[in-house]
Short mmCIF file of C-alpha atoms in Angstrom, two decimals:
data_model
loop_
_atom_site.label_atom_id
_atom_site.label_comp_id
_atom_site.label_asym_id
_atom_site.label_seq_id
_atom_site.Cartn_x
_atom_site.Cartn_y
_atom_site.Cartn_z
CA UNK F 346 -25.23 18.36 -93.44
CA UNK F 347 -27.18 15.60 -95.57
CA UNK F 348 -29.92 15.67 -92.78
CA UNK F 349 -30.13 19.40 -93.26
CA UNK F 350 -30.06 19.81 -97.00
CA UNK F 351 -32.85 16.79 -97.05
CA UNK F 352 -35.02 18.83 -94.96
CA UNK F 353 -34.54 21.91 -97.04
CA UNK F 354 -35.56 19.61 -99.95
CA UNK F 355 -38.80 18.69 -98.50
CA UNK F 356 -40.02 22.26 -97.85
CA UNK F 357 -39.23 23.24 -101.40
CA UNK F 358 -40.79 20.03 -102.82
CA UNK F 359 -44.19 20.81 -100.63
CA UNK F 360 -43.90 24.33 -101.55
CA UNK F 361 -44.51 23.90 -105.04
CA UNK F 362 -47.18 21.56 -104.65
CA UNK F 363 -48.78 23.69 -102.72
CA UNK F 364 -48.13 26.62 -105.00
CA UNK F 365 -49.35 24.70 -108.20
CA UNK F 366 -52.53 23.27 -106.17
CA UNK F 367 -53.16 27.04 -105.09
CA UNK F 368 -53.58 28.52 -108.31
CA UNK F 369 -56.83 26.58 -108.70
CA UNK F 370 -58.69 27.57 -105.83
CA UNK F 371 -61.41 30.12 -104.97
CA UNK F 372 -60.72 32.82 -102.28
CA UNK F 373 -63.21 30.79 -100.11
CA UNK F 374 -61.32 27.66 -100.30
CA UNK F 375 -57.87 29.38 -99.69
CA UNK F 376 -59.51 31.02 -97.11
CA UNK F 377 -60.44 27.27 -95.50
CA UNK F 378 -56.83 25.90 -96.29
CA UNK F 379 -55.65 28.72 -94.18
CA UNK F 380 -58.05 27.95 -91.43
CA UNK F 381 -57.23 24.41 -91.69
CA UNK F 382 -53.66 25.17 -91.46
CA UNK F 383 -54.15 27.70 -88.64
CA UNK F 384 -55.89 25.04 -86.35
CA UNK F 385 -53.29 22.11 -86.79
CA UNK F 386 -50.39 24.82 -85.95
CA UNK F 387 -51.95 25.39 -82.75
CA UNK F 388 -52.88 21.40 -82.24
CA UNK F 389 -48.94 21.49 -82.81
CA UNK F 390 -48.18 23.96 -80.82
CA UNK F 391 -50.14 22.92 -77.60
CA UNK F 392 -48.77 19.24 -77.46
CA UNK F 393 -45.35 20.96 -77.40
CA UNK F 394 -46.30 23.52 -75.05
CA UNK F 395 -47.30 20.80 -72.27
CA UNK F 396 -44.05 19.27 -72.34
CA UNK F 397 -42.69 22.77 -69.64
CA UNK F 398 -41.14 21.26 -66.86
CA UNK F 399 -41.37 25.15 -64.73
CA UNK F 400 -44.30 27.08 -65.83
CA UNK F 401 -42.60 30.06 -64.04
CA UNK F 402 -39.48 29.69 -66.47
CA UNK F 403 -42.04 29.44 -69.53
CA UNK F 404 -44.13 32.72 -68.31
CA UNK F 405 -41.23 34.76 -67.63
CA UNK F 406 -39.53 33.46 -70.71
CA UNK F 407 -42.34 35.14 -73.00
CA UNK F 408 -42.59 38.08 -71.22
CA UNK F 409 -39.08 38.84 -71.39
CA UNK F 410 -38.34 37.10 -74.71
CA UNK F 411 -41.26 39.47 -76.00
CA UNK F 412 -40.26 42.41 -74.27
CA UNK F 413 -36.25 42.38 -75.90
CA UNK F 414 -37.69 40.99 -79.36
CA UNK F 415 -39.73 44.74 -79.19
CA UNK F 416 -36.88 46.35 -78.45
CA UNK F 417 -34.45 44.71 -81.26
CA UNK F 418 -37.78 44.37 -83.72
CA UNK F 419 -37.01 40.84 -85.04
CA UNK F 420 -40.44 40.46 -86.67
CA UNK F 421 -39.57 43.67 -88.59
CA UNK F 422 -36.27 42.55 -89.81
CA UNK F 423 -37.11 39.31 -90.94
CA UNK F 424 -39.97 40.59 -92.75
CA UNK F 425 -37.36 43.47 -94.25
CA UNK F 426 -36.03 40.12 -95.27
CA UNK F 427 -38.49 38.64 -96.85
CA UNK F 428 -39.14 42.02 -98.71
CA UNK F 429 -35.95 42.35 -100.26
CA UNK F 430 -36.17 38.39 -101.25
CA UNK F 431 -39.41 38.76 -103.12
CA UNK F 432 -37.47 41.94 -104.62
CA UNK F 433 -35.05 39.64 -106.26
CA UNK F 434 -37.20 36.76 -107.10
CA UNK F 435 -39.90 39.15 -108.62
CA UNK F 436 -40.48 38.64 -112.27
CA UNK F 437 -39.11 41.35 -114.74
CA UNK F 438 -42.57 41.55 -116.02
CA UNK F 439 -45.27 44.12 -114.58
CA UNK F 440 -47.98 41.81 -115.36
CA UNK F 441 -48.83 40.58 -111.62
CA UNK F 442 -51.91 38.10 -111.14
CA UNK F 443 -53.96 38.64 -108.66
CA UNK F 444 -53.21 35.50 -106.75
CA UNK F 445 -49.74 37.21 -106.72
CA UNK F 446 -51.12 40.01 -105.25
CA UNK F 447 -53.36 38.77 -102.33
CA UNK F 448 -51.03 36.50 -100.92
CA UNK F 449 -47.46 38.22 -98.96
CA UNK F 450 -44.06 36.70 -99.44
CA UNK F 451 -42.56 38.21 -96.63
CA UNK F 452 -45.45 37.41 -94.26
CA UNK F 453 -45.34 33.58 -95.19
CA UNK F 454 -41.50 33.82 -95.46
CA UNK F 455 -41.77 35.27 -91.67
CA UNK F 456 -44.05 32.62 -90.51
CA UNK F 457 -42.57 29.59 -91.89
CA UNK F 458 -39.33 29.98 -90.90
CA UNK F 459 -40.48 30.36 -87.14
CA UNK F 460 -42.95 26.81 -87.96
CA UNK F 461 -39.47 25.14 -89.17
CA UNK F 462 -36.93 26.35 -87.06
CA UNK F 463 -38.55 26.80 -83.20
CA UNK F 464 -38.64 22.68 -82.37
CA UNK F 465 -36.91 20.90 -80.22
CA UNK F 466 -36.56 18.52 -83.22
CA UNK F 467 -34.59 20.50 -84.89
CA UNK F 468 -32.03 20.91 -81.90
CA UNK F 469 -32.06 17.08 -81.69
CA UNK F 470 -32.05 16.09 -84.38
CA UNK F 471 -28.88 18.12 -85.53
CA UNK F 472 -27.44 17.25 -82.40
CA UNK F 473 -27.88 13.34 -83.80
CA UNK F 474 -26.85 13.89 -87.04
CA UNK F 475 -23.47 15.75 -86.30
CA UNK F 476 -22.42 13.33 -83.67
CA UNK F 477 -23.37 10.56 -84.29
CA UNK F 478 -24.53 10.21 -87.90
CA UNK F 479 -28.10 9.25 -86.58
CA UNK F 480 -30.65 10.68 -89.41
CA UNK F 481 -33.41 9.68 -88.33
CA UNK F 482 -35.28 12.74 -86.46
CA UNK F 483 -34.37 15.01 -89.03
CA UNK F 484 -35.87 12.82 -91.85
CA UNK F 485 -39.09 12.64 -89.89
CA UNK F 486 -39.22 16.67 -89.43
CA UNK F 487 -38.36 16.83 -93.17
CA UNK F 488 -41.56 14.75 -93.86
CA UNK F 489 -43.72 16.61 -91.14
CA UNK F 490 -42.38 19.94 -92.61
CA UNK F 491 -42.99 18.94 -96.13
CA UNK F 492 -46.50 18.85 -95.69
CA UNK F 493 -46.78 21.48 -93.46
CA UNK F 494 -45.01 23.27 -96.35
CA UNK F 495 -47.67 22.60 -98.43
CA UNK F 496 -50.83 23.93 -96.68
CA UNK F 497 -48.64 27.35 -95.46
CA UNK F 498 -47.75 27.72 -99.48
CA UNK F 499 -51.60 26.99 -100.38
CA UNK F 500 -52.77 29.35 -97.82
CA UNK F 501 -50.36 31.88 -98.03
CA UNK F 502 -48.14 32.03 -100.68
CA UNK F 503 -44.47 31.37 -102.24
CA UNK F 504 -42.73 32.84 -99.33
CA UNK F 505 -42.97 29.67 -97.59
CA UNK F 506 -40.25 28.12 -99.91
CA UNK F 507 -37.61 30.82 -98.92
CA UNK F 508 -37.61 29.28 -95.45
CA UNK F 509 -35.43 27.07 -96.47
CA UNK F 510 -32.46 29.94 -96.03
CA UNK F 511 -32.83 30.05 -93.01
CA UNK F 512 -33.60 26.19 -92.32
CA UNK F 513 -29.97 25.70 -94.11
CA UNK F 514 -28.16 28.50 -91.54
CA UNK F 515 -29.89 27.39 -88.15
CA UNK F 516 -30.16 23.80 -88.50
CA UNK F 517 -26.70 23.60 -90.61
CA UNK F 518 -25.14 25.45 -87.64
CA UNK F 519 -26.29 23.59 -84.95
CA UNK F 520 -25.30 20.01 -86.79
CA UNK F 521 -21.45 21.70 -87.31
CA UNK F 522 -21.58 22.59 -83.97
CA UNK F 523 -23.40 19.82 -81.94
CA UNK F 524 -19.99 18.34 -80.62
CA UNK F 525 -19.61 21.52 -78.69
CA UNK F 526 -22.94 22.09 -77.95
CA UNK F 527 -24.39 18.35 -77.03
CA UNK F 528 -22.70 18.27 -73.47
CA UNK F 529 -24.62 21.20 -72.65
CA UNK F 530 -27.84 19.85 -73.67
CA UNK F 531 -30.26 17.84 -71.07
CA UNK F 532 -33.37 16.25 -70.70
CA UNK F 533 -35.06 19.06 -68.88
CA UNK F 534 -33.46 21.89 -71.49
CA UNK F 535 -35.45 20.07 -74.29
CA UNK F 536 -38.18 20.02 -72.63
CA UNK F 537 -38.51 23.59 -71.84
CA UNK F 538 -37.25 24.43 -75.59
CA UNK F 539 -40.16 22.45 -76.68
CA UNK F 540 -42.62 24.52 -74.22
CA UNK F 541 -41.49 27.65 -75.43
CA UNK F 542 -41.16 26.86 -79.15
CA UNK F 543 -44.64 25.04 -78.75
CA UNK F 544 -46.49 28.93 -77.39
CA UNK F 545 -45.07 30.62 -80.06
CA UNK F 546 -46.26 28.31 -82.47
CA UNK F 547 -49.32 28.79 -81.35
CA UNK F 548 -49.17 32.61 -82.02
CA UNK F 549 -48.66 31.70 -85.43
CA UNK F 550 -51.68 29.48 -85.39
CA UNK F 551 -53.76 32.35 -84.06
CA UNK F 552 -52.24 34.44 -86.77
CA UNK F 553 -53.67 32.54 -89.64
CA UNK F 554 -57.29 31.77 -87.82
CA UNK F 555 -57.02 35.64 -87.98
CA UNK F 556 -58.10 36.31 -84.52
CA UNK F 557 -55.28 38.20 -83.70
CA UNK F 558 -51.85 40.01 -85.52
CA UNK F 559 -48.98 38.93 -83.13
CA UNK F 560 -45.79 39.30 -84.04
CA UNK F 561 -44.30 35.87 -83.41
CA UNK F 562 -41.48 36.66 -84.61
CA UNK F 563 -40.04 38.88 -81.01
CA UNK F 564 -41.12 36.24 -79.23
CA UNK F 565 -37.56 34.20 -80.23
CA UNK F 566 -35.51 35.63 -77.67
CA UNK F 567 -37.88 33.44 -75.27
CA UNK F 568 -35.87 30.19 -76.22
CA UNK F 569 -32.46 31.83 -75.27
CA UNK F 570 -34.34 33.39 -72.14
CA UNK F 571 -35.79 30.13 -71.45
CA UNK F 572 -32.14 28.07 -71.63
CA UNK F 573 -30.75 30.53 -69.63
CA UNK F 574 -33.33 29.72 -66.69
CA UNK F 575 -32.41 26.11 -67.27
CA UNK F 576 -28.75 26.30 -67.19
CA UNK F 577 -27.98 29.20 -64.32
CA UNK F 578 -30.71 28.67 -62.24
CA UNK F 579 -29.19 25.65 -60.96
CA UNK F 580 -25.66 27.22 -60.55
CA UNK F 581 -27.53 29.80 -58.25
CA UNK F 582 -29.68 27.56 -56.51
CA UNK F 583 -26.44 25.50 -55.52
CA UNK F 584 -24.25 29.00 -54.67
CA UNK F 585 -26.92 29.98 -51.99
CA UNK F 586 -27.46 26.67 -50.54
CA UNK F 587 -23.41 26.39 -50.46
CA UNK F 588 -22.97 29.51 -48.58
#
């Protein structure tokens, strides 16, 4: 867990420098930060989306990720979420500045924790620090999401540090449970993890260039859609071929 609690240290550290920069820029410039942050999210997410083994398994993936994410509303829970945490964190006083007031917690709190959480490093690099004390992936996501942290909290707000919740559940349940888990895990399921993870971060990229409102956040089921092709798609392939 010293992996994971080091990550979640490095998006609160770039948080705040990215809140405490923000509070001295223009509209205009927050405006370009967010542009700027919008077009290295999709850089991101294209060299990860190249990495699909099956473009068939990615497609149908998304579609049907998309289609059950609808259905259960994920983006409008976690946002819910996100709501109720900049409830609590709110200060007492009714005086709200109108930085305050143009950027939304929930809507950086959403997007974040989708930028943090969808890699295959992550899965990795839990899987190496639960089994075999190897830190080294996670420290270099902690780095890469430290600054990351930084230009999301600069363009859209304090939200971005509450990721870290949900950094500390996902990540700290995947290192506790990566001796299970590990034998499952293959070359080709990365790589497809990556793919997928790698298109919906570039819906959140298109999200802050503002040239369309996706909600990214239905889109997760894709990854459990997308392991599923990985893992029984074999099985069948060798059932019909047997019989």
């Amino acid at each position: 867990m010293i992996a994971v609690l080091v990550n979640c240290i490095a998006v609160i550290a770039g948080s705040f420098i990215g809140l405490l920069f923000s509070k001295k820029f223009t509209d205009e410039l927050s405006d370009m930060i967010q542009t700027a942050a919008g077009v290295v999210t999709v850089v991101i997410g294209i060299q990860m989306a190249f990495k699909y083994d099956s473009i068939v398994y990615l497609t149908l993936s998304l579609i049907i990720g998309g289609m059950l994410g609808y259905l259960i509303n994920i983006d409008g829970a976690i946002l819910k979420l996100g709501s109720k945490l900049e409830r609590l964190t709110r200060r007492k006083s009714s005086e709200i500045t109108q930085e305050d007031s143009r950027k939304n917690f929930s809507y950086a709190f959403l997007n974040a924790s989708v930028l943090f959480c969808v890699g295959a490093m992550s899965i990795v690099g839990s899987f190496k620090a639960g089994v075999e004390k190897d830190y080294t992936i996670i420290f270099t996501k902690s780095i890469l999401d430290g600054f990351m942290a930084i230009s999301f909290t600069a363009a859209m707000g304090i939200g971005t540090v509450f990721s870290v919740l949900i950094i500390l559940i996902y990540q700290g349940a995947l290192t506790l449970l990566s001796s299970f888990l590990q034998p499952y895990v293959s070359d080709l399921l990365l790589s497809e993890i990556s793919a997928c993870g790698g298109a919906i971060i570039i819906m959140i990229g298109i999200n802050l260039l503002g040239l369309k409102k996706i909600k990214t956040a239905n889109f997760l089921p894709a990854l459990v859609i997308e392991i599923l092709f990985v893992l029984l798609v074999p099985l069948v392939k060798n059932l019909i071929f047997k019989n």
